[in-house]
Coordinates of C-alpha atoms in Angstrom, one line a residue:
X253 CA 23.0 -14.3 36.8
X254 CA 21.5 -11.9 34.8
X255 CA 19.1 -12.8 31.9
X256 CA 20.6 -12.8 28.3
X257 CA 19.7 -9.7 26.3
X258 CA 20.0 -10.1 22.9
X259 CA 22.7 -7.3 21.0
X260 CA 21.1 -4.2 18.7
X261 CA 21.0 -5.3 15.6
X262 CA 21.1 -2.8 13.0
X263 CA 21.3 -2.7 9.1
X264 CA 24.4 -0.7 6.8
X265 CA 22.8 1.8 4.4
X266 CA 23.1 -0.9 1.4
X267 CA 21.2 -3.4 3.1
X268 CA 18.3 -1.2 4.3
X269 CA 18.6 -0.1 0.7
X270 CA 18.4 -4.1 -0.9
X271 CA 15.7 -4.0 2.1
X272 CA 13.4 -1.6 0.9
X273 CA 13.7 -2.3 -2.8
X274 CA 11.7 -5.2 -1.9
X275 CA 8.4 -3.8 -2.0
X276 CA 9.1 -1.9 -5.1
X277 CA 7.3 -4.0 -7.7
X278 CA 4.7 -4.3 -5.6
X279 CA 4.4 -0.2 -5.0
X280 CA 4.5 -0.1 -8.7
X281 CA 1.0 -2.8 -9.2
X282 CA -0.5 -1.3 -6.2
X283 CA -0.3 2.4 -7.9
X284 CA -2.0 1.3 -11.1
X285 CA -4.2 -0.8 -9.7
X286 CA -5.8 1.7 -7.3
X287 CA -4.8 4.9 -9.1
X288 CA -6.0 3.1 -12.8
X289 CA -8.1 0.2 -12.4
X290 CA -11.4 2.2 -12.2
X291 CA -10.7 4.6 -15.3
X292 CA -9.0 1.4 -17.0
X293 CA -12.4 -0.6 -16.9
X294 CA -15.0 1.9 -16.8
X295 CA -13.7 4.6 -19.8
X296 CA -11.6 2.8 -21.6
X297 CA -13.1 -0.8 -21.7
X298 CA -16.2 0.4 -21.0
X299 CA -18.0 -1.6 -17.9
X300 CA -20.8 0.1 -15.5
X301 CA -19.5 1.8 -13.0
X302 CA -20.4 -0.8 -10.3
X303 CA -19.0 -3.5 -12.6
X304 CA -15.8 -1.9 -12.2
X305 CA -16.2 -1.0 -8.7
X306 CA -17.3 -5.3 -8.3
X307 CA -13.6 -6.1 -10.0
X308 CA -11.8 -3.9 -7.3
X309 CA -13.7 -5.4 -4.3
X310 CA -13.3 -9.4 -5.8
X311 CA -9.4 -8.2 -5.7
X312 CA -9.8 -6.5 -2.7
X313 CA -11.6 -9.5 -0.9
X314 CA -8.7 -11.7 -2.6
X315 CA -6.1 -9.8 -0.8
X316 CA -8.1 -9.5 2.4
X317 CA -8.7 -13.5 3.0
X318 CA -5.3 -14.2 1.3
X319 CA -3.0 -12.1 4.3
X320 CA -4.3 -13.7 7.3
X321 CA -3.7 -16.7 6.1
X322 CA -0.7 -16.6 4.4
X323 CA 0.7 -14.6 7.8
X324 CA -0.3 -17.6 9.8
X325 CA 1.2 -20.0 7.2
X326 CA 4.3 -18.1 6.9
X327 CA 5.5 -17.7 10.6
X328 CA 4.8 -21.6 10.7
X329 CA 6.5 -22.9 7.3
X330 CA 10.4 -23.1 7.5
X331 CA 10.7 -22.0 3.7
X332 CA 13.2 -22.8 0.9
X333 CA 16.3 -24.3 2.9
X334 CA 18.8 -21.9 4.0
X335 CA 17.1 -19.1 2.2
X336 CA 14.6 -18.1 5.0
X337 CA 10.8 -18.4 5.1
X338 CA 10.0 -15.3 4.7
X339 CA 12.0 -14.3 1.6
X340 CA 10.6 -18.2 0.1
X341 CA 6.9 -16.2 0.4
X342 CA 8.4 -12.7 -1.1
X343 CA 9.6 -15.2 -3.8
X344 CA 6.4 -17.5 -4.7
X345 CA 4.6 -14.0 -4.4
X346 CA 6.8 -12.4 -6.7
X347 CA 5.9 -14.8 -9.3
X348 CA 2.4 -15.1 -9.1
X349 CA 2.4 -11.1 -9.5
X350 CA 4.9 -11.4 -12.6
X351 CA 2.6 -14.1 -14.4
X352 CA -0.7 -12.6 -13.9
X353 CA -1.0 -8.5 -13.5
X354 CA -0.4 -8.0 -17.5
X355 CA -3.6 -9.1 -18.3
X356 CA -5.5 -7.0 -15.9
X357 CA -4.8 -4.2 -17.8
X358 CA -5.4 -5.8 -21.8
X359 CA -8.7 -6.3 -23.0
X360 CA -10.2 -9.7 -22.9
X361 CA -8.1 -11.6 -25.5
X362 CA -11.2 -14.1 -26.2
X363 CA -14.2 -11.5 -26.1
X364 CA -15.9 -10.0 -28.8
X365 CA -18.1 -6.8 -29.4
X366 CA -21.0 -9.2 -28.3
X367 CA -19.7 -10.9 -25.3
X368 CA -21.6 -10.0 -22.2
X369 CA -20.1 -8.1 -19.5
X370 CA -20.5 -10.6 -16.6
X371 CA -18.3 -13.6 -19.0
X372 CA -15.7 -10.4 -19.5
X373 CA -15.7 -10.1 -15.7
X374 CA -15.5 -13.7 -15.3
X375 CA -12.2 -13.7 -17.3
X376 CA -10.5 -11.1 -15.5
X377 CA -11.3 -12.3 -11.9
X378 CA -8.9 -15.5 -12.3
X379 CA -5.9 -12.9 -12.8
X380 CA -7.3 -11.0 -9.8
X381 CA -7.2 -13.1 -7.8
X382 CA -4.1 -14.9 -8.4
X383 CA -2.2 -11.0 -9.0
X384 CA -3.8 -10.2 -4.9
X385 CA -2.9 -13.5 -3.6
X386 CA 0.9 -12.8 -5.1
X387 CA 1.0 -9.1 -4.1
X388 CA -0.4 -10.0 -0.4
X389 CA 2.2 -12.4 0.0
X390 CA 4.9 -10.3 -1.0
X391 CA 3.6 -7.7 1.4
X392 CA 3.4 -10.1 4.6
X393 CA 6.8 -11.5 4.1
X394 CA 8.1 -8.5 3.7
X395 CA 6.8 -6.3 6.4
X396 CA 7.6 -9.0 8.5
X397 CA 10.8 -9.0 7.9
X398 CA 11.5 -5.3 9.7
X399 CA 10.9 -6.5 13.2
X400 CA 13.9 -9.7 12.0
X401 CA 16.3 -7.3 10.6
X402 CA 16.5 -5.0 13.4
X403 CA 15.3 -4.6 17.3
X404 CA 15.6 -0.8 17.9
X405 CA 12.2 1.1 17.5
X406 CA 14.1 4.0 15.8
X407 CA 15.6 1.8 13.4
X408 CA 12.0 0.4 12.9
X409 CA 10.8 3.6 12.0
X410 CA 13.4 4.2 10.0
X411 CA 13.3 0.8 7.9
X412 CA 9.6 1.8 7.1
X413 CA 10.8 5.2 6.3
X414 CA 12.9 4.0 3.8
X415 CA 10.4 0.9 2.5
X416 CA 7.8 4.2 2.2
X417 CA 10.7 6.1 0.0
X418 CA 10.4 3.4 -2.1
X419 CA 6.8 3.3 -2.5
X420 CA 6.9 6.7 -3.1
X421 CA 9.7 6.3 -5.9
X422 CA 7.3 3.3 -7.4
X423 CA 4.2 5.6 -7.5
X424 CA 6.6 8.6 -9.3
X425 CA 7.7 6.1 -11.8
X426 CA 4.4 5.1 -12.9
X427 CA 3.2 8.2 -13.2
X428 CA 6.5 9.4 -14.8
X429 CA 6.0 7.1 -17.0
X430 CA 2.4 7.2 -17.9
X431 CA 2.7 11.0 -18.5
X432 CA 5.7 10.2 -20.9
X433 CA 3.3 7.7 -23.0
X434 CA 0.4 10.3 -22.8
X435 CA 2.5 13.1 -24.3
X436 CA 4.1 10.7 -27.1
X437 CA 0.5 9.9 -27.8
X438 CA -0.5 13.1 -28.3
X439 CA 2.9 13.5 -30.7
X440 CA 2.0 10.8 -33.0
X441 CA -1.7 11.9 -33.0
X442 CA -2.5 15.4 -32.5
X443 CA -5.6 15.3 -33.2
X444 CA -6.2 12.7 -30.5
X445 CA -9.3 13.3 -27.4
X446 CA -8.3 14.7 -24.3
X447 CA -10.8 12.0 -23.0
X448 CA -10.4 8.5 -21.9
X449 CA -11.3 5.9 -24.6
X450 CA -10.7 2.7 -26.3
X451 CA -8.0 4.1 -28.2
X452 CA -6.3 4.4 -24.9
X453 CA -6.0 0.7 -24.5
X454 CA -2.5 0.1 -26.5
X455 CA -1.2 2.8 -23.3
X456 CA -2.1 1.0 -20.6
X457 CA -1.1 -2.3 -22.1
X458 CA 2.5 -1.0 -22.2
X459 CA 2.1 0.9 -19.1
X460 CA 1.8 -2.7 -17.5
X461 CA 4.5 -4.3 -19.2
X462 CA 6.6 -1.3 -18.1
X463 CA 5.8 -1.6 -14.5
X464 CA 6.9 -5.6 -14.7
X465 CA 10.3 -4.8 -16.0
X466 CA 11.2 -2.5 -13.8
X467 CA 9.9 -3.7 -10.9
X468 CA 11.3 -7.3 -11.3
X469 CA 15.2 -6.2 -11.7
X470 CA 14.2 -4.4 -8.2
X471 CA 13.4 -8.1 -6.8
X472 CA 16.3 -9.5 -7.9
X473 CA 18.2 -6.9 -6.2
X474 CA 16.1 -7.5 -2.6
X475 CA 16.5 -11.3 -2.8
X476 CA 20.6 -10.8 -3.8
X477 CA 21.0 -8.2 -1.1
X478 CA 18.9 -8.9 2.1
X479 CA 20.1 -11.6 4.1
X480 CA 17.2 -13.1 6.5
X481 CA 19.7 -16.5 8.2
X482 CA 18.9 -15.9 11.4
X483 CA 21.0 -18.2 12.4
X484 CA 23.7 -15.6 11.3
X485 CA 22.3 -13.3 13.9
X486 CA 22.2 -16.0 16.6
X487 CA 26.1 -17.2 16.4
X488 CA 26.4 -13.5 16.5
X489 CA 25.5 -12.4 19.7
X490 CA 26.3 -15.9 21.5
X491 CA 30.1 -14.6 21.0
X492 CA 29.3 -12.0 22.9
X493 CA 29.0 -14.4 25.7
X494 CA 31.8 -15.9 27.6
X495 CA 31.9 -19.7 26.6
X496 CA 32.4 -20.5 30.1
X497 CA 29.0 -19.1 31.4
X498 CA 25.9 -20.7 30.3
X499 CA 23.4 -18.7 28.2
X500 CA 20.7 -17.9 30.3
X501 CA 17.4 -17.8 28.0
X502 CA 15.6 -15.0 27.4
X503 CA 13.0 -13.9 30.3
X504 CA 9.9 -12.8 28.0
X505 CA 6.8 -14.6 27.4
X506 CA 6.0 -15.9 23.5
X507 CA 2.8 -14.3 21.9
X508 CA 1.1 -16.8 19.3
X509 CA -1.5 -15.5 16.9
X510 CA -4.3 -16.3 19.4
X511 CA -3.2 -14.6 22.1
X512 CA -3.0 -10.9 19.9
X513 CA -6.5 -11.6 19.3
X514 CA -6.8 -10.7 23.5
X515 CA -4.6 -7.8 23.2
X516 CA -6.7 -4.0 23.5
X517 CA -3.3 -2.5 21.7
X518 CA -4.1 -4.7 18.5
X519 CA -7.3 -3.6 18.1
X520 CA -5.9 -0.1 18.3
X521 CA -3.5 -0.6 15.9
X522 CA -5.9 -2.5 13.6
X523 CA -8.5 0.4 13.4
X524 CA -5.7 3.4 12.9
X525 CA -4.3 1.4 10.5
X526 CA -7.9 0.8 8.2
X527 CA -8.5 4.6 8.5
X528 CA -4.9 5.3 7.4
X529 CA -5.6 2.8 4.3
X530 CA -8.6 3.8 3.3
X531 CA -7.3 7.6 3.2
X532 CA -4.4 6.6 2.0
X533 CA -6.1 4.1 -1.2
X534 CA -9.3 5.7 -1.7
X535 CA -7.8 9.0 -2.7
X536 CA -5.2 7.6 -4.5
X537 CA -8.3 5.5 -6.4
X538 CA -11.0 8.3 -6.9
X539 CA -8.1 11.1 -7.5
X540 CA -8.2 10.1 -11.6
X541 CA -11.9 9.9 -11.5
X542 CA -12.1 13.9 -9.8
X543 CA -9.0 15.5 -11.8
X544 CA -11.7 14.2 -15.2
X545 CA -15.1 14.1 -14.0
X546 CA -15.2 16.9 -11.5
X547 CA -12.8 19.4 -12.3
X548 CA -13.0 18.3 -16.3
X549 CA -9.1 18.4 -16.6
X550 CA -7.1 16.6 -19.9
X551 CA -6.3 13.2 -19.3
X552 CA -2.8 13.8 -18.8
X553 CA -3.3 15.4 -15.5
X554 CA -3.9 11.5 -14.1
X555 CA -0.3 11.2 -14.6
X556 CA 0.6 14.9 -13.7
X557 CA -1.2 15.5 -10.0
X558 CA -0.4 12.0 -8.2
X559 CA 3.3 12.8 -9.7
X560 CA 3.1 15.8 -7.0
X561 CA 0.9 14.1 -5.1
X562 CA 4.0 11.9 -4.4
X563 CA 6.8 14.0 -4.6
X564 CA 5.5 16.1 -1.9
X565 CA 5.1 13.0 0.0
X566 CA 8.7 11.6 -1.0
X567 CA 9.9 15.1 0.6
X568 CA 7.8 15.1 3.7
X569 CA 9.3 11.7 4.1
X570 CA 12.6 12.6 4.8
X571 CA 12.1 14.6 7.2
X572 CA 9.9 11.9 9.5
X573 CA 13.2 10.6 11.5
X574 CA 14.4 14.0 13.2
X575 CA 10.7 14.5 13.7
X576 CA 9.6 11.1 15.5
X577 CA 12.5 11.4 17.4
X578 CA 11.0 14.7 18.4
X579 CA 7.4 14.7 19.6
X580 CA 6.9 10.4 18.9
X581 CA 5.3 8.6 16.8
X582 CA 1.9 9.4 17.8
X583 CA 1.8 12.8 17.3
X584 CA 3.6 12.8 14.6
X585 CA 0.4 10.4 13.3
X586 CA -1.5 13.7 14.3
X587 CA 0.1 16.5 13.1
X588 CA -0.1 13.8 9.1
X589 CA -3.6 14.4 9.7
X590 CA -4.0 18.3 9.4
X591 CA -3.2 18.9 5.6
X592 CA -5.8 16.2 4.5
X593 CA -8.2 18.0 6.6
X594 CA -6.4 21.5 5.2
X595 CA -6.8 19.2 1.5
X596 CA -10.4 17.9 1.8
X597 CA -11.9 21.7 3.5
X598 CA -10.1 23.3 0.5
X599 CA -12.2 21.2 -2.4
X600 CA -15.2 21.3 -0.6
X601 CA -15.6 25.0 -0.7
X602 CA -13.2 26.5 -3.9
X603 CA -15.9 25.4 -6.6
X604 CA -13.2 27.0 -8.9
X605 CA -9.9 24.8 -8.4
X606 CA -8.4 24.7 -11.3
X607 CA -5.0 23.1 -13.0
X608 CA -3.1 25.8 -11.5
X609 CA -4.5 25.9 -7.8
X610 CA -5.0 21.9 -7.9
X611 CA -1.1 21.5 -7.4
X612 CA -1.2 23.2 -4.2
X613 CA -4.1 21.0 -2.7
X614 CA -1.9 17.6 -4.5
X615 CA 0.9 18.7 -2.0
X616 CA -1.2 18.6 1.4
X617 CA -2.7 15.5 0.1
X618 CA 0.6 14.0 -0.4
X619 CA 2.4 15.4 2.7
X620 CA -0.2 14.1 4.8
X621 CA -0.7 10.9 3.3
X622 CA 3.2 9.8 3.6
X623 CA 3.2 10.5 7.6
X624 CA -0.1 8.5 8.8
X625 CA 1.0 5.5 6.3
X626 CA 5.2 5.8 7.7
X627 CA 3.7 6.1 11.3
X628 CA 0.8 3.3 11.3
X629 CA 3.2 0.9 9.8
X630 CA 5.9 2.0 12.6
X631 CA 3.0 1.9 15.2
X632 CA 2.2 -2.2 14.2
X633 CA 6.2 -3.1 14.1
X634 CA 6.4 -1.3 17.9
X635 CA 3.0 -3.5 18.9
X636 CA 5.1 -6.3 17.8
X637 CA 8.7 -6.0 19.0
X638 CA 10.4 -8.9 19.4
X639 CA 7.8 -11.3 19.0
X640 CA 8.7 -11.8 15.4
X641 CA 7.5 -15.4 15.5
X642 CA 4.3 -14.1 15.3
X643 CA 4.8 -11.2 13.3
X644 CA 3.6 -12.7 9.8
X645 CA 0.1 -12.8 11.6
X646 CA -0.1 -9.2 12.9
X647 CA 0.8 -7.9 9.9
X648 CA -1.9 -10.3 7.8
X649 CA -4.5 -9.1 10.3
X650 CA -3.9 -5.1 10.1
X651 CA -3.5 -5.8 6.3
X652 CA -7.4 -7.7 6.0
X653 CA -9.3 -5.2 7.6
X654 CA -7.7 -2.4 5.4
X655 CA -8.4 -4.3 1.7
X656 CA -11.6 -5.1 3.1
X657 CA -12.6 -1.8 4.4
X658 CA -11.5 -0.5 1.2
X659 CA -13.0 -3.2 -1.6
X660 CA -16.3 -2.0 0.5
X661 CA -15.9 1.8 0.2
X662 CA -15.4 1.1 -3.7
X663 CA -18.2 -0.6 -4.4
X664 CA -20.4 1.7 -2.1
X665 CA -19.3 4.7 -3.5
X666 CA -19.6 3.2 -7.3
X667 CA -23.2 1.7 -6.1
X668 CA -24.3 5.3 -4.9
X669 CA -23.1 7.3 -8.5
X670 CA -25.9 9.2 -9.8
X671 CA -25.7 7.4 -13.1
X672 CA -24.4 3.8 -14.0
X673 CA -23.4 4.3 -17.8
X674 CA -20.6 5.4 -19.6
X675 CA -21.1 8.9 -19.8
X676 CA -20.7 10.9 -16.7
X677 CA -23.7 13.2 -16.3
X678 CA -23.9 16.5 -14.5
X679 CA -24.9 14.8 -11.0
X680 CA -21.6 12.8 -11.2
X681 CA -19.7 16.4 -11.2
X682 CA -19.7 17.2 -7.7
X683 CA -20.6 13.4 -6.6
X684 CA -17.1 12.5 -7.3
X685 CA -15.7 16.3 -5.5
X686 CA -17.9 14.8 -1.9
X687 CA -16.2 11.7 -2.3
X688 CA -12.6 12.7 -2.1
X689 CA -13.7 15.0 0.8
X690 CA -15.4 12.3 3.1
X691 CA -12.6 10.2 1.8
X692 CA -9.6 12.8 3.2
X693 CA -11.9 14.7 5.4
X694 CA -14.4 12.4 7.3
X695 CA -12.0 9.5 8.3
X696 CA -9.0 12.0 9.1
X697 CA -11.6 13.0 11.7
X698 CA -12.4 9.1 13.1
X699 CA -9.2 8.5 13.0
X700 CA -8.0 11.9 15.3
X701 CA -10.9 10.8 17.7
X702 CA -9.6 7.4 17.8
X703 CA -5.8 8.2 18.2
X704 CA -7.1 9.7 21.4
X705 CA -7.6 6.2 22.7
X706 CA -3.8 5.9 22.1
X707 CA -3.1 9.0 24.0
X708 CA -4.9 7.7 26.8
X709 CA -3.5 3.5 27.0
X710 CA -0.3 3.9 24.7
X711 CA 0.5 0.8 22.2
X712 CA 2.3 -2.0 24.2
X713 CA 1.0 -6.0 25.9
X714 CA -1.1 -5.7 28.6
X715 CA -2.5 -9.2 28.9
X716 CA 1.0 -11.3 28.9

């Protein structure tokens, strides 16, 4: 008899909808946090410039240790009954996101004028940590769900394309939004600085509250719409079966978390997936900090350029289906990486960008930046296939070496700035310019060499 093959499951356009919608509070923390956080602590509240960059990497270390572990808890913990384990880890994340992010953005309620900075970062890293620990557990659970919902690489892809549709809504919201409260500040206050400052702090109070609103009605709508019973699935395709034969169980080995640790494809993934983040993070990070410091721009332009930034990438987006289907996922991973190398050669040698020619360079950045994120997520739900019982941990694993990888380019890069006080002096100009290009540039480069490796032994088990 031959061996039981489970049927394709697939998803109806409102459920890959509740699906992605998922992720969407998330998206909306993760852009303020990386495109904000910096300018948030070091111009408006004022901390050095590795003091900031320290906050980013205690969050960033947060979130690394916190997704290996809560991977490895999560594919072992049945969860809330008969709402599913990994939607009981999206919830408890969801929460802890919802009760602490606000006051990352707020200044420290019990500080005065003369309260030294390290007791001001000692109030904020309690929130940090707590906001990471929620956001990486929302992450996990939900990334773990795509290899659940659906068995068919296409659909995989195409489940991350829409989860990245969302992000890409997310980030367009907040900076919608932000440019909306930037102009309205300027209407009640003319006379207001085009630079950062303290008077900037009632902004990106509301900013935050903002975010939470929105992105909590789009939790409610995940958790009401996306189904994860298994068991559902299960009584499913047994009545495909005639009841008179036995069900023959399925012929393919089971992959715990230790045996991935032996797998060459992991380690693949793993690395393409770091270089995607930390292209993918950094510029979204140090793009405020270059739009003000290098190029000098108003401050509304920190809203204005990642808005293109990500509707370029919303738009290259949609067209990542037809176009996976056509040359694969890895070359489509390639052919992602030749506008941030177009991007990062045009800013190292037009001294004179300006706010006009900027938008240009915003699109390759954010055209090239959709594609390697939509393709290294699709390339670690391929590695995993149907082992989904492992899944959580895969997912943890790819997701610590990126926040650590990028807490640690933070607070090199911050380390490194010609000067560590307020003011930005002239060195800090083009500093800030070389950044974004080794950022784009430099690991668009590592990572082509690497994908080679892919070329050569193609993501799939070799040692089961």
């Amino acid at each position: 008899m031959e061996p039981f093959v489970p049927a394709e499951r697939s998803l109806s356009f409102g459920r890959r909808v509740c699906y992605a919608s998922g992720h969407f509070l998330n998206d909306l923390c993760a852009s303020m946090w990386f495109t904000y956080l910096l300018v948030f602590l070091h111009s408006v509240l004022g901390f050095h410039s590795t003091s900031a960059g320290l906050m980013l990497l205690i969050g960033q270390i947060a979130d690394g240790v916190s997704t290996p572990m809560i991977g490895y808890a999560s594919d072992r913990t049945p969860g809330i009954r008969r709402y599913g384990k990994r939607k009981s880890w999206h919830l408890l994340g969801t929460l802890c996101v919802l009760v602490s992010f606000p006051f990352i953005f707020m200044p420290c309620l019990p500080c005065t004028d003369t309260t030294s900075e390290w007791v001001r970062i000692a109030y904020f890293t309690p929130f940090i940590v707590i906001f990471q620990f929620g956001w990486a557990a929302t992450q996990i659970s939900h990334l773990s769900l795509i290899p659940e919902l659906v068995n068919n690489e296409t659909a995989k892809v195409e489940l991350t394309a829409y989860r990245y549709a969302f992000t890409v809504g997310a980030n367009i919201t907040v900076y919608a939004v932000a440019w909306l409260l930037f102009h309205f500040q300027y209407q009640q206050n003319p006379s207001i600085t085009d630079n950062l400052g303290v008077v900037d702090i009632p902004l990106f109070r509301m900013l935050g509250l903002i975010v939470l609103v929105i992105g909590a009605v789009f939790s409610v709508l995940f958790h009401v719409g996306t189904k994860e019973e298994r068991a559902l699935v299960s009584d499913m395709e047994s009545r495909l079966i005639p009841q008179a034969q036995p069900q023959e169980p399925i012929s393919r080995p089971v992959i715990q978390w230790k045996h991935w640790l032996k797998e060459p494809s992991f380690y693949q993934v793993a690395f393409l997936y770091m270089c995607t983040r930390l292209i993918v993070n950094l510029s979204q990070t140090y793009i405020s900090v270059y739009l003000t410091e290098s190029l000098t721009l108003p401050k509304n332009f920190i809203a204005i350029i990642p808005l293109v930034l990500y509707v370029s990438g919303f738009v290259c987006s949609l067209f990542m289906k037809p176009v996976n289907k056509l040359v694969g996922i890895t070359n489509t991973y390639l052919a992602g990486l030749v506008p941030l190398f177009v991007f990062a050669t045009w800013i190292l040698f037009d001294n004179d960008i300006g706010s006009k020619t900027i938008y240009g360079a915003a699109v390759l950045l954010g055209a090239g930046s959709a594609t390697i994120l939509v393709m290294s997520l699709s390339m670690t739900a391929m590695l995993i296939g149907d082992q989904t019982q492992s899944g959580a941990f895969v997912y943890g694993a790819m997701s610590f070496t990126d926040k650590l990888a990028n807490g640690v380019g933070v607070l090199i890069i911050q380390t490194i700035r010609p000067c560590n006080t307020e003011a930005c002096c002239p060195d800090c100009i083009w500093f800030y310019r070389d950044a974004m290009v080794i950022i784009t540039g430099g690991v668009s480069v590592v990572a082509a060499l690497f994908l080679v490796t892919i070329f050569i032994w193609p993501i799939k088990i070799r040692s089961i």
